Structures are given as structure tokens and as C-alpha cells.
Coordinates of C-alpha atoms in Angstrom, one line a residue:
X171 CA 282.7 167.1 210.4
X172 CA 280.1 169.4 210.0
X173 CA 277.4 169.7 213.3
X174 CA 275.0 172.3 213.9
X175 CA 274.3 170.4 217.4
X176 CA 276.7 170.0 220.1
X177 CA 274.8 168.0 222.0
X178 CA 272.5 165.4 220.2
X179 CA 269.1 163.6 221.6
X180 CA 271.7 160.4 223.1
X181 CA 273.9 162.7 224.7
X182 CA 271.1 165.0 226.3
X183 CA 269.5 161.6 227.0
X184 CA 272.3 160.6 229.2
X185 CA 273.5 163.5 230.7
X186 CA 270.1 165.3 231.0
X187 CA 267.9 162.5 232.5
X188 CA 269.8 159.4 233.0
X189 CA 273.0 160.9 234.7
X190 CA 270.6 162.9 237.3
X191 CA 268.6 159.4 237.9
X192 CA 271.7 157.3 238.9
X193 CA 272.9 160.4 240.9
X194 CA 269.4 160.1 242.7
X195 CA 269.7 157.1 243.4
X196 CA 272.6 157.7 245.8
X197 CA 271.1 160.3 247.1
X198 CA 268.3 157.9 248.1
X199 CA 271.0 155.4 249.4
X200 CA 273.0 157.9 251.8
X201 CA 269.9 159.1 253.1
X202 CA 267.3 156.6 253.8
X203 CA 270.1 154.3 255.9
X204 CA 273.7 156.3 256.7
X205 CA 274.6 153.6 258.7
X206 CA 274.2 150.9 256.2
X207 CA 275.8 153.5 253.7
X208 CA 278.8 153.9 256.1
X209 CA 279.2 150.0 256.5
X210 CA 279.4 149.1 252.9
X211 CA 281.4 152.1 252.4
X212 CA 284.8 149.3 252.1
X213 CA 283.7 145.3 251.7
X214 CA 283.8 143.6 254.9
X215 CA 286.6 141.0 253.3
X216 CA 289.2 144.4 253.0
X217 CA 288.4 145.7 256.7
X218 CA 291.4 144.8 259.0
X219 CA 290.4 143.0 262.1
X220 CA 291.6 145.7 264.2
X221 CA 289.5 148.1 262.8
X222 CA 286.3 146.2 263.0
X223 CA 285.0 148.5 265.2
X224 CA 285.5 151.7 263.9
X225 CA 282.5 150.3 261.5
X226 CA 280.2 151.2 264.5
X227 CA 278.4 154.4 262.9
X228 CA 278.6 157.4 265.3
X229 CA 277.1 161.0 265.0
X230 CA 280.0 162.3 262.8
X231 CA 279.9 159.5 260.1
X232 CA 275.8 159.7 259.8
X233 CA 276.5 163.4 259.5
X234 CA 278.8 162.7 256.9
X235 CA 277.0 160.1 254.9
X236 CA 274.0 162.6 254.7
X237 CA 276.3 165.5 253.6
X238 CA 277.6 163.6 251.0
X239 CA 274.1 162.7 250.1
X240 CA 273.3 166.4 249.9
X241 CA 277.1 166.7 247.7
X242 CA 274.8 163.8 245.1
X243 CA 271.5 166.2 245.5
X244 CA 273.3 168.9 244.2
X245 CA 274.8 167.3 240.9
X246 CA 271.5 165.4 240.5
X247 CA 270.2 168.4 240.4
X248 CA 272.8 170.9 238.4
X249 CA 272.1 168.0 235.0
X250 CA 268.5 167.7 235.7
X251 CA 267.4 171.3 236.7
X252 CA 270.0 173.3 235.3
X253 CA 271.4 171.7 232.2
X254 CA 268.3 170.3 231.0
X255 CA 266.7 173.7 230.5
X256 CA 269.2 175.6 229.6
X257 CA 270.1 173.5 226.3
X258 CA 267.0 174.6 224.3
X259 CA 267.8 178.1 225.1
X260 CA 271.3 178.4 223.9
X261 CA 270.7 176.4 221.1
X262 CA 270.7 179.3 219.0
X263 CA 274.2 180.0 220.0
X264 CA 276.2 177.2 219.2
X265 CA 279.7 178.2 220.2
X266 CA 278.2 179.8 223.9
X267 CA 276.4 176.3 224.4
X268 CA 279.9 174.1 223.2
X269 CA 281.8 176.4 225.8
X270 CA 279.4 175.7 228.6
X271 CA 278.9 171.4 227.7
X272 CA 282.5 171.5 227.4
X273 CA 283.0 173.3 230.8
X274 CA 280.4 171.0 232.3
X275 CA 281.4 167.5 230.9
X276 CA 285.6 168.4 231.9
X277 CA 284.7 169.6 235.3
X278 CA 282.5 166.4 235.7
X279 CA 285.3 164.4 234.3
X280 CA 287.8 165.4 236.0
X281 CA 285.9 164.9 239.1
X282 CA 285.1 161.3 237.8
X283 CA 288.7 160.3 237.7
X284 CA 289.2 161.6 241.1
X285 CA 286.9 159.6 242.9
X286 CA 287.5 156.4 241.1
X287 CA 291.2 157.2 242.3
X288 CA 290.3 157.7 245.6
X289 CA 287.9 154.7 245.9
X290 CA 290.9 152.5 244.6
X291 CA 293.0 153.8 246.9
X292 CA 290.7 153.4 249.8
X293 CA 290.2 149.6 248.6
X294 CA 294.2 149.2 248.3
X295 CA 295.7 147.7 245.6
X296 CA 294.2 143.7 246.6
X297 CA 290.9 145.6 246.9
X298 CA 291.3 147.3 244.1
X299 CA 292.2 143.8 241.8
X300 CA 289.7 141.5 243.5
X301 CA 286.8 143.2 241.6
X302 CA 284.9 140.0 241.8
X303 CA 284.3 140.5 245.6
X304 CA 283.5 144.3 244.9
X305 CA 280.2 145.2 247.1
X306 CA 277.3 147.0 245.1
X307 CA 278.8 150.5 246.4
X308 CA 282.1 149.9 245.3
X309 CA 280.5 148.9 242.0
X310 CA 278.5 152.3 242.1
X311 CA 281.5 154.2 243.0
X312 CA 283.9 152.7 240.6
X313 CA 281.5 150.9 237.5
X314 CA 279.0 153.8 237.4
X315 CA 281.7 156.5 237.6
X316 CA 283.3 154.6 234.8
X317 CA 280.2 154.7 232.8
X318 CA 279.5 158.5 233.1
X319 CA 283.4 158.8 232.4
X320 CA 283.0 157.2 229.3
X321 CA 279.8 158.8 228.2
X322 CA 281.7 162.4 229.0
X323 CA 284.9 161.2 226.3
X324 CA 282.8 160.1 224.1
X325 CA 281.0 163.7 223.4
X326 CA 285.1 165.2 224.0
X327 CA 285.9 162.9 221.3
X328 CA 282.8 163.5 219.0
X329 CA 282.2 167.0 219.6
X330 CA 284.8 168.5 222.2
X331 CA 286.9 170.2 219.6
X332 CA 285.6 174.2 219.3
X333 CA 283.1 174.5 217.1
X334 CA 284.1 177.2 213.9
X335 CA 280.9 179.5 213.4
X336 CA 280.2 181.4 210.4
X337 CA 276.9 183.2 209.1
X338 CA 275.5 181.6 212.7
X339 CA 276.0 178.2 211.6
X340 CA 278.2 176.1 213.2
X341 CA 281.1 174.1 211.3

């Protein structure tokens, strides 16, 4: 398979703009209401009557919510800001712009796996199974993440292999 471009227009598409707009949109979530953030964090059917009301937000869970908003700011940012630009510049060096898309899209994908993991675990395995009573975070957390996940294989499996270059064209 011969590709001069290691990143075409649907790729830079998703990754570049749409990525960075879903990732904004949490960022709007956590911080225009933490506490209704931190409430939906679980679904109320998979919170155990004892721990009711531990869903009373405090200080330290706002805090947290708006921290984590400022984690979402940050990759938001890093695809829209960073990446974004920086692909039309290194477009003339093929094999320097696979190694950093390829950096980029494992780090993200690693991280994807992660917190799917960690959100399945935090829902237990009944939580994790009744999907039809998943609340609209879970299904940002888990369905979104999936998404993007799947988006980031796709280019590994299209384009992840390293690129061959000869006479500065890439093979």
C-alpha cells in the first residue's frame, strides 16, 4: 500500500475537530454543574442504599469534578490547538509526522481502554451488563470512549505500520 499521507482529510476530520468538540463538551458538563456531574457520575439504580448519602456533593468532589474538567480542557485542547496545526507543517516529513500520529493515537488509546475499564469496574459487573439503564454519562464514558477507540484502530490498522521513505516519498 502505497500513501504519501498518514493522516487523510477523515482522519484529521475526526481527530482534529470532532474529537476536541466531544471533549468540550465534557468540559462544559463538569464545569457548568459539578454537582449534577458528581451525581450521575454512577446511575441511581447501581447506588447501594447505604451509600445514598455519600451522593451529597461536598467541597472535595466539586473540586474534583472541575479538575477533571480541566484534565478534558487539556486534551480538548492538545487535538485542537496542537495537532491541528502542527499536521500541515510536518507534512513534508512523512516519517517525523507517522512517529508523532502514532505516538498520539497509542497514548490516547491506551488511555481509552483504561477508562472504559475503570468505568466498568466502577459500575460492577450488573452495571456493567444492564447497558439499557446506562445514564447519558455512562454512555459518554463508555460509548464515546468506544468511538474514539475505534476511530484510533482504524488509522493503526490503515496506516500504523512505519512508513518506508525513499527519495522523500513515502511508501
Amino acid at each position: 500500500m502505497s500513501n504519501t499521507n498518514p493522516f487523510p482529510t477523515p482522519f484529521y476530520l475526526f481527530f482534529c475537530w470532532v474529537e476536541p468538540l466531544l471533549t468540550y463538551i465534557g468540559v462544559w458538563k463538569t464545569l457548568s454543574d459539578p454537582a449534577l456531574y458528581f451525581r450521575t457520575l454512577i446511575p441511581a439504580h447501581r447506588i447501594w442504599p447505604a451509600a445514598s448519602a455519600s451522593r451529597i456533593v461536598g467541597n472535595n468532589a466539586t473540586m474534583a469534578i472541575r479538575q477533571l474538567g480541566g484534565c478534558y480542557f487539556i486534551l480538548a485542547n492538545m487535538g485542537f490547538f496542537l495537532l491541528r496545526p502542527l499536521l500541515p507543517r510536518l507534512r513534508q516529513h512523512p516519517s517525523l509526522l507517522h512517529a508523532v500520529l502514532f505516538r498520539y493515537l497509542a497514548i490516547l488509546a491506551i488511555s481509552d481502554v483504561i477508562h472504559i475499564g475503570l468505568t466498568f469496574y466502577d459500575l460492577g459487573l450488573e452495571g456493567t451488563k444492564d447497558w439499557r439503564r446506562w445514564n447519558q454519562l455512562v454512555w459518554g464514558n463508555v460509548g464515546v470512549t468506544t468511538v474514539l477507540f475505534v476511530g484510533r484502530t482504524a488509522w493503526f490498522v490503515v496506516y500504523g505500520r512505519k512508513p518506508e521513505v525513499k527519495e522523500g516519498k513515502t511508501e
